[in-house]
PDB file of C-alpha atoms in Angstrom:
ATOM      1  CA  UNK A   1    -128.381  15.701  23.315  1.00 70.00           C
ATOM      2  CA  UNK A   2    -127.819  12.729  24.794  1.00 79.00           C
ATOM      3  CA  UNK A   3    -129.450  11.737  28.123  1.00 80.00           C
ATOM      4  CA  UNK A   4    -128.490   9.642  31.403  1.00 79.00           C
ATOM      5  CA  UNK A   5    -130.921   7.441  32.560  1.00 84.00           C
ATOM      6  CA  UNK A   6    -130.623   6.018  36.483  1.00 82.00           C
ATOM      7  CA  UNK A   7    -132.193   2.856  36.774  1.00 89.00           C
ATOM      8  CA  UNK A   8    -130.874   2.445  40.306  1.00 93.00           C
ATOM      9  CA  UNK A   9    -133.351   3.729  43.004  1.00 94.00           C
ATOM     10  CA  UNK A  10    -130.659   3.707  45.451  1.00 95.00           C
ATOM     11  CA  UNK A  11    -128.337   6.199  43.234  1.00 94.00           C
ATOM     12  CA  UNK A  12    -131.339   8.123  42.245  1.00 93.00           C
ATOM     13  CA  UNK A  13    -131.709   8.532  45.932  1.00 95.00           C
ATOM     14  CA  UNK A  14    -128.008   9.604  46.587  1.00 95.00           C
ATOM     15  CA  UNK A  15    -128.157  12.208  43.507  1.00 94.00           C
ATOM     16  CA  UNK A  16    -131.717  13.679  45.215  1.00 95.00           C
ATOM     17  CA  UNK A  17    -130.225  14.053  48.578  1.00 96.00           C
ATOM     18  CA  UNK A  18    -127.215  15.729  46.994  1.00 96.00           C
ATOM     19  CA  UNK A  19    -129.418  17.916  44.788  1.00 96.00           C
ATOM     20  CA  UNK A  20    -131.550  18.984  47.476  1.00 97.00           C
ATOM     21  CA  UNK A  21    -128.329  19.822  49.958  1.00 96.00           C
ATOM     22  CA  UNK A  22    -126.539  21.593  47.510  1.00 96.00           C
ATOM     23  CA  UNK A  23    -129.799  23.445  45.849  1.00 97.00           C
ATOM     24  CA  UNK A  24    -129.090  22.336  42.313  1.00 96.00           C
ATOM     25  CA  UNK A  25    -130.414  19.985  39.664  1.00 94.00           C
ATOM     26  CA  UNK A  26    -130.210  16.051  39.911  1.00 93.00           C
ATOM     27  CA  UNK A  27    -128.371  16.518  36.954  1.00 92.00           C
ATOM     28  CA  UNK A  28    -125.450  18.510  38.283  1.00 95.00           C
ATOM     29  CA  UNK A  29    -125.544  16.651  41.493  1.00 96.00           C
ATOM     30  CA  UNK A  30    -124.126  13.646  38.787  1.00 95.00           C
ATOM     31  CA  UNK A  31    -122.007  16.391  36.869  1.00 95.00           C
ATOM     32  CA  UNK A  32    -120.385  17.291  40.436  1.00 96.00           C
ATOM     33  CA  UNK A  33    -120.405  14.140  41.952  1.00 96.00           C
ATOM     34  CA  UNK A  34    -118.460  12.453  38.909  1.00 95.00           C
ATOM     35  CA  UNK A  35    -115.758  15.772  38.519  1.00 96.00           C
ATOM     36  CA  UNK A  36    -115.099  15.134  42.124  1.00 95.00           C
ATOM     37  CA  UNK A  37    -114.568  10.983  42.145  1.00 94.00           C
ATOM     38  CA  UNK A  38    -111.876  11.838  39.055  1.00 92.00           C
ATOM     39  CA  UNK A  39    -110.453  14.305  40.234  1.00 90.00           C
ATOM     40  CA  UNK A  40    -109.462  11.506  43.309  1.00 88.00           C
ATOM     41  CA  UNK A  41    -108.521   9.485  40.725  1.00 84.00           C
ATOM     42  CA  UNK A  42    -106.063  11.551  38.741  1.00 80.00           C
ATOM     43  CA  UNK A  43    -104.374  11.994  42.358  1.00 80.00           C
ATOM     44  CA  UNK A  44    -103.419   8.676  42.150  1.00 84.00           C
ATOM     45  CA  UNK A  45    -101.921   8.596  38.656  1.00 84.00           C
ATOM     46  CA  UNK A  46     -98.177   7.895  39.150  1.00 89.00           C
ATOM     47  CA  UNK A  47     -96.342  11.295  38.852  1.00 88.00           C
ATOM     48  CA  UNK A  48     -94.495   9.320  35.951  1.00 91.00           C
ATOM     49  CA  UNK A  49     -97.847   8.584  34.188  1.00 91.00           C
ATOM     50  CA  UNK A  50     -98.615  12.257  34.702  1.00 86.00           C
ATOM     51  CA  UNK A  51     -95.680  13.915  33.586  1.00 91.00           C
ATOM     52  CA  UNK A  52     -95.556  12.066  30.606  1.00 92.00           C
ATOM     53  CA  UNK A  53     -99.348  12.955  29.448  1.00 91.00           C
ATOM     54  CA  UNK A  54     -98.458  16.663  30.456  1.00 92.00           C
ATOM     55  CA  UNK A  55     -94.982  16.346  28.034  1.00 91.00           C
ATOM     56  CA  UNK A  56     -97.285  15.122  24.810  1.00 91.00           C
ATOM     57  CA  UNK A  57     -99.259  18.563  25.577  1.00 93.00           C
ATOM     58  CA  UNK A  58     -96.177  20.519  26.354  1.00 91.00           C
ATOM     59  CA  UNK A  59     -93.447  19.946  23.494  1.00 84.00           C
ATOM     60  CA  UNK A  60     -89.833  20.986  24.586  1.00 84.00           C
ATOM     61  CA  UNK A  61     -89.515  22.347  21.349  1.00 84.00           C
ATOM     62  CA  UNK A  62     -85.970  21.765  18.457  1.00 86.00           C
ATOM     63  CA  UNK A  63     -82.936  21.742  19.600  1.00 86.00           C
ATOM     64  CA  UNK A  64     -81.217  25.156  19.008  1.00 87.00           C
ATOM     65  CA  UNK A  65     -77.103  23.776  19.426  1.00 87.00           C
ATOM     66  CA  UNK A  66     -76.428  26.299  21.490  1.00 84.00           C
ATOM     67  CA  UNK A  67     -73.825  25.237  24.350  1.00 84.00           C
ATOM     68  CA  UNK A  68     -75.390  26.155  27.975  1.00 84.00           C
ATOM     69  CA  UNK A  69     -71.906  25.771  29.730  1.00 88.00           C
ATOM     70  CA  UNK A  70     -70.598  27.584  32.555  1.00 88.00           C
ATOM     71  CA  UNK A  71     -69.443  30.464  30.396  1.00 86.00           C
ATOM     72  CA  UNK A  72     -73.119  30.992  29.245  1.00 84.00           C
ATOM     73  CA  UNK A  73     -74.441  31.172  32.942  1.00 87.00           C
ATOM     74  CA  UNK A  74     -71.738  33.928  33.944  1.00 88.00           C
ATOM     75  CA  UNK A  75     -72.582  35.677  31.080  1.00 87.00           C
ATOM     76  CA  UNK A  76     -76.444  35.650  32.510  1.00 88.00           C
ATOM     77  CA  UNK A  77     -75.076  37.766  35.774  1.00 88.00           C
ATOM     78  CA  UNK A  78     -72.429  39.646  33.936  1.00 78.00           C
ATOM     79  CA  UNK A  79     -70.141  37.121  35.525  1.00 61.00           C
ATOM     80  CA  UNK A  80     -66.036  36.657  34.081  1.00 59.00           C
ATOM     81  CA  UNK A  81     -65.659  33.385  34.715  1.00 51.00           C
ATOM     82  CA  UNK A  82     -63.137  33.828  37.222  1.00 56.00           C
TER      83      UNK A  82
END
């Protein structure tokens, strides 16, 4: 298990006064405390940046060569064409 040692008195302070508002551990006053300041950061990850991390998680998948023209739509509502 690895540990996290504060040498800071002034964070040690900040992660008590947490801790004793919230009712939980010093530790997960840090857990929280460092979920929260990146989950502000991801906000301001370019949607582009985003999107393109979410696409190497998501794969589109092979192509199948079907044609999705406007005959394959109607046919999706029982549509002629006409």
């Amino acid at each position: 298990m690895a540990s996290l040692y504060i040498k800071d008195e002034e964070a040690n302070a900040l992660a008590a006064r947490l801790a004793n508002r919230r009712g939980i551990s010093k530790t997960m006053a840090v857990k929280l405390a460092l979920q929260h300041e990146l989950a502000r950061d991801e906000v301001h990850i370019p949607l582009r940046e985003r999107l393109a991390a979410w696409r190497k998680t998501q794969p589109i998948g092979e192509p199948t060569g079907l044609v999705a023209d406007k005959a394959f739509y109607d046919s999706l509502s029982d549509e002629d064409g006409d």
